[in-house]
Coordinates of C-alpha atoms in Angstrom, one line a residue:
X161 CA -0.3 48.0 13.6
X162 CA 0.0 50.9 11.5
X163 CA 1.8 52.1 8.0
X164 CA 4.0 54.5 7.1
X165 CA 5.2 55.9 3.6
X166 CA 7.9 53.0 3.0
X167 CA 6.4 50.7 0.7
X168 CA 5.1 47.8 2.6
X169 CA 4.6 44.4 2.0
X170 CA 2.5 42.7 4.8
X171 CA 1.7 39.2 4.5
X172 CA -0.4 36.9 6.8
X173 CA 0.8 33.7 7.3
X174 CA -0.6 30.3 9.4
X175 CA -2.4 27.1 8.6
X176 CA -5.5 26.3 6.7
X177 CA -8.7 27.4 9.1
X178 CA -6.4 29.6 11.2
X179 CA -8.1 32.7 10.5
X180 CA -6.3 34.3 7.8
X181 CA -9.3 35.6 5.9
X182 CA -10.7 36.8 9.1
X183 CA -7.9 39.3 10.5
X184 CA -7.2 40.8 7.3
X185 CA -11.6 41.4 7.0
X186 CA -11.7 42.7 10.4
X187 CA -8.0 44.1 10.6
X188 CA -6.1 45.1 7.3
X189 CA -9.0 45.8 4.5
X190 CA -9.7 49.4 6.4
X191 CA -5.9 50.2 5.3
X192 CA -7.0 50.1 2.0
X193 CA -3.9 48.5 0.0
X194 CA -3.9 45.7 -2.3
X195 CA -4.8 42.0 -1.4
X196 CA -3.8 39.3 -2.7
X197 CA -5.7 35.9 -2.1
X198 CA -5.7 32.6 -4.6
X199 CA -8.8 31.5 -3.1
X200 CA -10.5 34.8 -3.8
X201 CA -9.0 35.1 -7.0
X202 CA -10.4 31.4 -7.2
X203 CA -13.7 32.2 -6.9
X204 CA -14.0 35.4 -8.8
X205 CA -12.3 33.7 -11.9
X206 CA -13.9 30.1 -11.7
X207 CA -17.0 30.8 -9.6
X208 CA -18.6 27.3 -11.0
X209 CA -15.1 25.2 -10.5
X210 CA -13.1 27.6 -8.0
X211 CA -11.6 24.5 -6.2
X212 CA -10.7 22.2 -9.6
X213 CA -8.8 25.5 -10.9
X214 CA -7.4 26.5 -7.5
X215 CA -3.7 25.5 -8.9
X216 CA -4.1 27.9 -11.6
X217 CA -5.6 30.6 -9.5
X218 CA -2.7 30.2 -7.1
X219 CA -0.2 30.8 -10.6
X220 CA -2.3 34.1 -11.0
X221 CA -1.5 35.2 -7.6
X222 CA 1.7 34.5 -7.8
X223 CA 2.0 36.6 -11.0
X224 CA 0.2 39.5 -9.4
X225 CA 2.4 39.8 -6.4
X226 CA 5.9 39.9 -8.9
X227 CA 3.6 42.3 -10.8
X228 CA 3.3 44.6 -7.6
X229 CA 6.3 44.2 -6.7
X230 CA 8.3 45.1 -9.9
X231 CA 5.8 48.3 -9.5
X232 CA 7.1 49.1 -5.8
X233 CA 3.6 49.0 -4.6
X234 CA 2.7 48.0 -1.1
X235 CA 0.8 45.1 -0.8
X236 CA -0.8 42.5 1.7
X237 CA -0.7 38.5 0.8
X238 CA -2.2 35.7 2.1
X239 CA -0.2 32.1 2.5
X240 CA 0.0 29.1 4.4
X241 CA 3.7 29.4 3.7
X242 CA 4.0 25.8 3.6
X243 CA 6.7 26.1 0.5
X244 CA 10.2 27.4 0.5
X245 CA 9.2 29.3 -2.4
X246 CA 7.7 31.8 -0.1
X247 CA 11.0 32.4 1.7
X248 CA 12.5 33.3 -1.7
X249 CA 9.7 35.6 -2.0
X250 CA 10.1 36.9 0.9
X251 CA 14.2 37.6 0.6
X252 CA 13.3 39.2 -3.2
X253 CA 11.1 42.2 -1.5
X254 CA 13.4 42.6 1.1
X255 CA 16.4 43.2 -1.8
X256 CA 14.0 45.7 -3.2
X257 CA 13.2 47.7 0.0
X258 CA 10.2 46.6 0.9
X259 CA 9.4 47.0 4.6
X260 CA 8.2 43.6 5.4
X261 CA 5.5 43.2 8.3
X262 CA 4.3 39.5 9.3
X263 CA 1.4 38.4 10.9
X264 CA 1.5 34.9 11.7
X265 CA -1.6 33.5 13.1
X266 CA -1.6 29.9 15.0
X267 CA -4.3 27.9 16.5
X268 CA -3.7 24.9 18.6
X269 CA -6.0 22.8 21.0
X270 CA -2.8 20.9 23.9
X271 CA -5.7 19.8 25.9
X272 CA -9.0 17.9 26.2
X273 CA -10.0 20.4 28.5
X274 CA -9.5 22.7 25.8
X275 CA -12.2 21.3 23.7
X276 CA -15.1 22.8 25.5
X277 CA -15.3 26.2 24.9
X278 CA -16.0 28.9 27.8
X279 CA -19.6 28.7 29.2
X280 CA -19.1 32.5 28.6
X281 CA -19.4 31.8 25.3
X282 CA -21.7 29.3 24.9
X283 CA -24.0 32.0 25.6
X284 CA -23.1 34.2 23.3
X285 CA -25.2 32.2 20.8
X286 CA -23.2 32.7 17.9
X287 CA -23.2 30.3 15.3
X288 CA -19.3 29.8 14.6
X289 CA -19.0 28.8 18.6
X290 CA -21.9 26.1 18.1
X291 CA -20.6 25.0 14.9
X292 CA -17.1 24.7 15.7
X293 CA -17.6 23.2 19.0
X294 CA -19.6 20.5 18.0
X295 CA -17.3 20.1 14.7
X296 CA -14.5 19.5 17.0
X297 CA -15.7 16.4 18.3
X298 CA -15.8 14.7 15.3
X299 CA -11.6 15.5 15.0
X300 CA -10.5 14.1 18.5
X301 CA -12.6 11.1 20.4
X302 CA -11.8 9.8 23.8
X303 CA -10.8 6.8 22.4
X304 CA -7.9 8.0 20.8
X305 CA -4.4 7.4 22.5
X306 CA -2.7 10.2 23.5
X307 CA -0.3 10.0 20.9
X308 CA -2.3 10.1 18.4
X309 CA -4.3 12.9 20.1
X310 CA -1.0 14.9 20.2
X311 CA -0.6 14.8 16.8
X312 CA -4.1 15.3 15.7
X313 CA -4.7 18.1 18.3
X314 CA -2.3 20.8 16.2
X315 CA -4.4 20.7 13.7
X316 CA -7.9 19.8 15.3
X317 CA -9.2 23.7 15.4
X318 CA -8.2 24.3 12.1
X319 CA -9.9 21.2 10.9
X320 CA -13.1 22.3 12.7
X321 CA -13.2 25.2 11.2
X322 CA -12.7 24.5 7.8
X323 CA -15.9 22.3 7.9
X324 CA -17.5 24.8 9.4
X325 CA -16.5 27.3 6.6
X326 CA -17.5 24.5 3.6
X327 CA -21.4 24.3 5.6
X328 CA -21.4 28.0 4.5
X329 CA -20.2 27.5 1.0
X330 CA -16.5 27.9 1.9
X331 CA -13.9 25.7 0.3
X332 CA -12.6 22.0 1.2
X333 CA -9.1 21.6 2.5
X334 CA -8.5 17.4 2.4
X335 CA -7.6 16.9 6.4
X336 CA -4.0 15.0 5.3
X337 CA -2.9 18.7 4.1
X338 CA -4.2 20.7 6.8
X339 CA -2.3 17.9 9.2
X340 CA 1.1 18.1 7.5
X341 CA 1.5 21.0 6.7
X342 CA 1.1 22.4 9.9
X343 CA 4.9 22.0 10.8
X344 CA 6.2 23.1 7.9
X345 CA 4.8 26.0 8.6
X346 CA 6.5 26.8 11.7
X347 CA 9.4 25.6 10.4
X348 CA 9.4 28.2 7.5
X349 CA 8.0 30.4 9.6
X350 CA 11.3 30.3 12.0
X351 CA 13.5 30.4 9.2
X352 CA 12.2 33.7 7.6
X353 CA 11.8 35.4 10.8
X354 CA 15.1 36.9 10.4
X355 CA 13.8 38.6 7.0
X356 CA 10.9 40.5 8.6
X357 CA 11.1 43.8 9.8
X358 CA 8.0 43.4 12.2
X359 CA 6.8 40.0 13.4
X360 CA 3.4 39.8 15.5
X361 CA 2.9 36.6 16.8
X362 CA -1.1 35.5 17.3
X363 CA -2.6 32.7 18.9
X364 CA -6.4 32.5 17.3
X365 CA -7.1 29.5 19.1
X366 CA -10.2 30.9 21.4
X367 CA -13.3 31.9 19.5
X368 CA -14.3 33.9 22.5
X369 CA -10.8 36.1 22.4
X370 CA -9.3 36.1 19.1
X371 CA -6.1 36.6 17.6
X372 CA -3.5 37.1 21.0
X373 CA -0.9 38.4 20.7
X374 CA 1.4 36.2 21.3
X375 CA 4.8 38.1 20.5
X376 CA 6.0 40.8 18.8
X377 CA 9.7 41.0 16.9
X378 CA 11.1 44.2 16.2
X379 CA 14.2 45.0 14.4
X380 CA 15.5 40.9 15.2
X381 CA 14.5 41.6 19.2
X382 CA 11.6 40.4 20.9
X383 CA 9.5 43.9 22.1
X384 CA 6.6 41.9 23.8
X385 CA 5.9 38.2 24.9
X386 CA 3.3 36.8 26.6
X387 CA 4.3 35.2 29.8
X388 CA 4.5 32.4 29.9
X389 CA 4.7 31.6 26.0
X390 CA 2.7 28.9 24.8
X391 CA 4.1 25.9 24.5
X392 CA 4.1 25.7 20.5
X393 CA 5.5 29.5 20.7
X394 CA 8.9 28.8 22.5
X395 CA 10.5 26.5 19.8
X396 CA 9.3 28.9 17.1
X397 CA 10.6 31.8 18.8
X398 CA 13.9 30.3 20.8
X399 CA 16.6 31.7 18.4
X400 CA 15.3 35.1 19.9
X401 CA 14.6 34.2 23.6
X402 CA 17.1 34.4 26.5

């Protein structure tokens, strides 16, 4: 991942807990452009009430990305991209020439076996493995039916690691959002994939290998796919698959 002189407009995508924050920390902040995040914004703005006034920090950000864009100025955003509004963002950069990179980052847990992390890690020590581990548990029980396991399971990483981000002083997602707004998300997701000029497709649902790449779109063809695709990938990527 790398820029060029075009002016840019990168914006990282995927559901509450999936690791937004984290990639553009560890990935994106060396690059050095602008970042736009209503949750930061949130706290730096209403550090005593950041989550009561998170609807008016998210009207901020939306006023600073038209602001950066009306400049030309490349930028990075971060969204669940749960709203069409987004989309319409989206097409409005591309009108003005914005080369428009996405990096959409999924996490999903499609089996029980899934739930215990590698013994590999384990070991490790860390704290997020510990924490999210155990936090997991308390998302999907064996007495659930597998239905309701299947529909729970989408979101059951992302739900684990939210609480594990509030025991540190992070903010509180309710556990109805983070549930449905997970396929809204890949359903925008799909529909704006035509509007991207780079796509990288990431699977963050491993703590002990982060972020896979999953795919990678490139002028509306697929340049890389993991074989085979996971199985939340393929419906999210079939308009481009053969």
């Amino acid at each position: 991942m790398n820029t060029r002189h075009k002016k840019q407009l990168w914006l990282l995508a995927g559901g509450n807990g999936a690791g937004k924050s984290t990639f553009y920390k560890t990935r994106l902040e060396p690059l050095g452009m602008a970042f736009i995040n209503a949750d930061v914004l949130a706290k730096q703005l209403f550090p005593d009430e950041a989550e009561a006034r998170s609807y008016e920090a998210a009207k901020i950000a939306e006023t600073m990305r038209l602001n950066l864009l009306s400049e030309g100025r490349s930028f990075c955003f971060e969204t669940v991209f749960s709203h069409p509004s987004k989309i319409d963002f989206i097409a409005k950069a591309k009108a003005l020439g914005y080369e428009i990179i996405l990096v959409y980052i999924h996490t999903e847990t499609s089996s029980r076996k899934e739930l215990s992390l590698s013994d590999k890690a384990k070991t490790r020590g860390k704290r997020e493995f510990t924490g999210v581990n155990d936090r997991l548990s308390t998302f999907l029980t064996p007495y659930e039916s597998e239905r309701t396991f299947v529909q729970r399971s989408r979101a059951a990483l992302n739900l684990a690691r939210i609480s594990q981000r509030v025991s540190e002083g992070g903010h509180h997602v309710p556990d109805d959002k983070v549930i449905s707004r997970i396929p809204r998300v890949m359903q925008n997701i799909k529909q704006a994939l035509p509007l991207f000029d780079v796509s990288y497709i990431l699977d963050n649902s491993r703590l002990d290998n982060p972020f896979q790449k999953v795919a990678v779109i490139k002028g509306g063809k697929i340049a890389f796919s993991k074989k085979p695709l996971p199985t939340w990938a393929t419906p999210l990527l079939s308009d481009y698959l053969e």
